[in-house]
Amino acid sequence: MKQTWWKESVIYQVYPRSFKDSNYDGIGDINGIREKLDYLADLGVDVVWLSPIYASPNEDNGYDISDYQAIMKEFGTMEDFEALLNEAHQKGLKIVMDLVVNHTSDEHQWFIESRKSKDNPYRDYYIWKEGNQDHYPNNWGSVFSGPAWQYDEATNMYYLHLFAKKQPDLNWENKAMRQSVYDMMTWWLDKGIDGFRMDVINMISKDQNFPDGEKNGGLYGNSSPYTVNGPRVHEYLKEMNKEVLSKYDILTVGETPGVSVKDAMGYTGEDEHELNMVFQFELMDIDLGQYGKWTPVPFDLCKLKAVMKKWQTGLENKGWNSLYWNNHDQPRVVSRFGNDHEYHIKSAKMLAMCLHMHQGTPYIYQGEELGMSNVRFDSIHNYKDIEILNAYKELVEDKKVLSEQEFMKGVYSHSRDNARTPMQWDDSAYAGFSEVQPWIAVNPNYTSINAKSQVNDPDSVYSFYKRLLTLRKKYKIMIYGHYEILDEENPNTYMYTRTLEQQQLLVMCNFTDQKQTVEIPNDLLKEAKVLITNDVEKPLEKIMTLNPYESVTYIL
């Protein structure tokens, strides 16, 4: 297996709006990130991925870009960014930018031009279709509820928006548009950034017949068969790699909803010349119900293990995995797969070990290293995310398929705002994030869960993450070792091994609040020492009893 720096890195995602407010306007900013670079370096991460910081009207918190080569005014200036990049590099940290090129904002100059007339040079930078005010071009639904088409009076046509109506989809069939994107990417890479996380990158190629999708009992047709992993997506990414990516030693990761292991081999295979790795969503879908995240179902460990096994074995020696429990679009993992009540610290550490001992590049989402948890605001009106508010209007108010109480259960467990509450730096007002009321309320548990209380506490969640990252730099087996699952059908515990040459790791995790007994295969009963544990050290024996949420890794 080829060894590369990005396989050996740990990546930390910063959601700038919620990370640190340096100028006390209630919104996190670039200079706030600069203030905390030492914190990130001390934790031991190698790469900092910034969610979008480009100019944006903020319909979707920066994922609606109005100028790819300007900084959002709320976040600072290009000079601030250049200072951040320079200081990060001085501290040994790389900076990866979010690349959002499936769509722009409707306030982007390209779209302003595109909607002016049918013969405007920028018209075909976007996807326009005939229709009238009563008849959409097809029945596709938007990811953010409602139809995926917006009528535009100026030219009596519809434009496609797979996300919010202020996020028109770019037309990748247009070579001039593609070249404009490549020129912009080159501009950033020449500035010295270290790579891109590519937003919904496997949705850039659409079936040009634009057929209706199956409704499957839903309100709109499912566009996924015609927009996800589309007919020319590999052609476009190979072109992007040839024109831009191959000219730099950078990290590339694609956000790829609806991707299979086979698809991922195409995107990440070393001989394919596309991307380094992708984010798959199979793991994120295991506890979704009839109306997705708004009707969650109980988490099933056997499903989680099956997904992990499938991707660990499927991509071995063929591609590369990204490892993540949560991000800006997902709820907090300690609340989702752990126990954020009586076993908060214990389960947060268990989940950390469980993930980081797999093969792949691990991602830590801001606050995960502190065990930050989901939030329960009193009212729907305290939530800010367009996805929540649109779904509430559609499912509760308009269609009345869910009661407010049912819908709020989904919000508490799975909404994106769970990840977007301000970073909890200390126990002062507003969690040390700002000196004024933040753009979204702080999780009330900041007085007990915060960085200041954990950084110098050897038993804290933060210190546990730091130990894991230190071990990763010392033991190549954590990165490159062969994965094998044990005790696959056990619904309560997760055990697996990693093997590299003569060395072996045995990882055991109890996902329950009860003691669990596991049996160790005879071929693993050899001289072993504890590499890391969230409990007291004990010798490896044939029959092991794991305490609630205990996790331990032995090196054999």
Tab-separated table of N, CA and C in Angstrom, residues 53-55 65 67-72 77-79 81-82 85 97-99 110 178-196 243-245 247-248 250:
chain	number	residue	atom	x	y	z
A	53	ILE	N	-15.743	29.978	3.656
A	53	ILE	CA	-15.502	31.334	4.183
A	53	ILE	C	-15.636	32.375	3.071
A	54	TYR	N	-16.157	31.941	1.919
A	54	TYR	CA	-16.270	32.833	0.762
A	54	TYR	C	-17.447	33.805	0.933
A	55	ALA	N	-17.450	34.865	0.114
A	55	ALA	CA	-18.575	35.808	0.105
A	55	ALA	C	-19.877	35.046	-0.153
A	65	ILE	N	-22.455	30.442	-2.514
A	65	ILE	CA	-21.315	31.348	-2.700
A	65	ILE	C	-21.621	32.380	-3.788
A	67	ASP	N	-19.173	34.871	-4.453
A	67	ASP	CA	-17.874	35.192	-5.059
A	67	ASP	C	-16.837	34.238	-4.494
A	68	TYR	N	-16.329	33.353	-5.347
A	68	TYR	CA	-15.364	32.330	-4.900
A	68	TYR	C	-14.012	32.928	-4.515
A	69	GLN	N	-13.730	34.139	-4.939
A	69	GLN	CA	-12.401	34.703	-4.704
A	69	GLN	C	-12.446	35.914	-3.776
A	70	ALA	N	-13.467	35.924	-2.917
A	70	ALA	CA	-13.585	36.958	-1.883
A	70	ALA	C	-13.995	36.298	-0.573
A	71	ILE	N	-13.679	36.957	0.541
A	71	ILE	CA	-14.004	36.436	1.875
A	71	ILE	C	-15.313	37.055	2.352
A	72	MET	N	-16.135	36.242	3.020
A	72	MET	CA	-17.370	36.753	3.608
A	72	MET	C	-17.051	37.887	4.589
A	77	THR	N	-11.216	39.551	6.142
A	77	THR	CA	-10.698	39.988	4.842
A	77	THR	C	-9.763	38.931	4.255
A	78	MET	N	-9.405	39.113	3.001
A	78	MET	CA	-8.438	38.207	2.377
A	78	MET	C	-7.088	38.309	3.088
A	79	GLU	N	-6.745	39.504	3.585
A	79	GLU	CA	-5.490	39.663	4.347
A	79	GLU	C	-5.541	38.821	5.632
A	81	PHE	N	-7.224	36.065	5.965
A	81	PHE	CA	-7.062	34.673	5.554
A	81	PHE	C	-5.602	34.356	5.260
A	82	GLU	N	-4.933	35.262	4.569
A	82	GLU	CA	-3.518	35.018	4.229
A	82	GLU	C	-2.670	34.929	5.488
A	85	LEU	N	-3.344	31.455	6.957
A	85	LEU	CA	-2.634	30.428	6.195
A	85	LEU	C	-1.151	30.416	6.554
A	97	MET	N	-9.593	23.955	2.100
A	97	MET	CA	-10.772	24.783	1.884
A	97	MET	C	-11.949	23.933	1.421
A	98	ASP	N	-13.153	24.416	1.709
A	98	ASP	CA	-14.359	23.791	1.195
A	98	ASP	C	-14.577	24.284	-0.230
A	99	LEU	N	-14.803	23.367	-1.152
A	99	LEU	CA	-15.052	23.715	-2.552
A	99	LEU	C	-16.503	23.370	-2.876
A	110	TRP	N	-22.132	35.178	-12.120
A	110	TRP	CA	-22.458	34.283	-13.232
A	110	TRP	C	-23.978	34.130	-13.367
A	178	ARG	N	-16.749	24.918	-16.679
A	178	ARG	CA	-15.755	24.056	-16.027
A	178	ARG	C	-14.400	24.764	-15.951
A	179	GLN	N	-14.009	25.414	-17.043
A	179	GLN	CA	-12.721	26.110	-17.055
A	179	GLN	C	-12.708	27.250	-16.038
A	180	SER	N	-13.830	27.935	-15.882
A	180	SER	CA	-13.920	28.999	-14.867
A	180	SER	C	-13.691	28.430	-13.466
A	181	VAL	N	-14.259	27.247	-13.205
A	181	VAL	CA	-14.061	26.587	-11.910
A	181	VAL	C	-12.596	26.196	-11.732
A	182	TYR	N	-11.989	25.621	-12.766
A	182	TYR	CA	-10.587	25.191	-12.656
A	182	TYR	C	-9.657	26.392	-12.436
A	183	ASP	N	-9.950	27.481	-13.093
A	183	ASP	CA	-9.138	28.695	-12.907
A	183	ASP	C	-9.225	29.179	-11.463
A	184	MET	N	-10.433	29.134	-10.902
A	184	MET	CA	-10.631	29.558	-9.503
A	184	MET	C	-9.879	28.630	-8.545
A	185	MET	N	-9.960	27.315	-8.779
A	185	MET	CA	-9.246	26.364	-7.920
A	185	MET	C	-7.736	26.611	-7.973
A	186	THR	N	-7.233	26.827	-9.169
A	186	THR	CA	-5.794	27.086	-9.352
A	186	THR	C	-5.376	28.343	-8.584
A	187	TRP	N	-6.218	29.364	-8.628
A	187	TRP	CA	-5.945	30.620	-7.918
A	187	TRP	C	-5.754	30.366	-6.420
A	188	TRP	N	-6.611	29.539	-5.835
A	188	TRP	CA	-6.489	29.237	-4.405
A	188	TRP	C	-5.246	28.381	-4.109
A	189	LEU	N	-5.001	27.397	-4.954
A	189	LEU	CA	-3.844	26.525	-4.715
A	189	LEU	C	-2.534	27.302	-4.876
A	190	ASP	N	-2.502	28.231	-5.803
A	190	ASP	CA	-1.310	29.064	-5.955
A	190	ASP	C	-1.119	29.984	-4.745
A	191	LYS	N	-2.189	30.269	-4.058
A	191	LYS	CA	-2.108	31.070	-2.830
A	191	LYS	C	-1.473	30.259	-1.689
A	192	GLY	N	-1.474	28.923	-1.842
A	192	GLY	CA	-0.776	28.093	-0.862
A	192	GLY	C	-1.642	27.184	-0.026
A	193	ILE	N	-2.955	27.098	-0.325
A	193	ILE	CA	-3.781	26.179	0.463
A	193	ILE	C	-3.383	24.736	0.153
A	194	ASP	N	-3.804	23.817	1.016
A	194	ASP	CA	-3.282	22.451	0.977
A	194	ASP	C	-4.289	21.419	0.484
A	195	GLY	N	-5.400	21.891	-0.087
A	195	GLY	CA	-6.349	20.940	-0.651
A	195	GLY	C	-7.779	21.420	-0.548
A	196	PHE	N	-8.683	20.524	-0.985
A	196	PHE	CA	-10.108	20.836	-1.020
A	196	PHE	C	-10.944	19.696	-0.455
A	243	GLU	N	-6.241	18.978	-15.089
A	243	GLU	CA	-6.074	20.420	-15.270
A	243	GLU	C	-5.545	21.120	-14.016
A	244	VAL	N	-5.901	20.575	-12.830
A	244	VAL	CA	-5.593	21.303	-11.582
A	244	VAL	C	-4.911	20.421	-10.535
A	245	LEU	N	-5.624	19.415	-10.045
A	245	LEU	CA	-5.211	18.722	-8.813
A	245	LEU	C	-3.853	18.041	-8.929
A	247	LYS	N	-1.273	18.854	-10.296
A	247	LYS	CA	-0.121	19.766	-10.330
A	247	LYS	C	0.344	20.180	-8.926
A	248	TYR	N	-0.343	19.699	-7.900
A	248	TYR	CA	-0.035	20.083	-6.519
A	248	TYR	C	-0.047	18.848	-5.626
A	250	ILE	N	-1.540	17.814	-2.709
A	250	ILE	CA	-2.627	18.280	-1.834
A	250	ILE	C	-3.524	17.133	-1.402
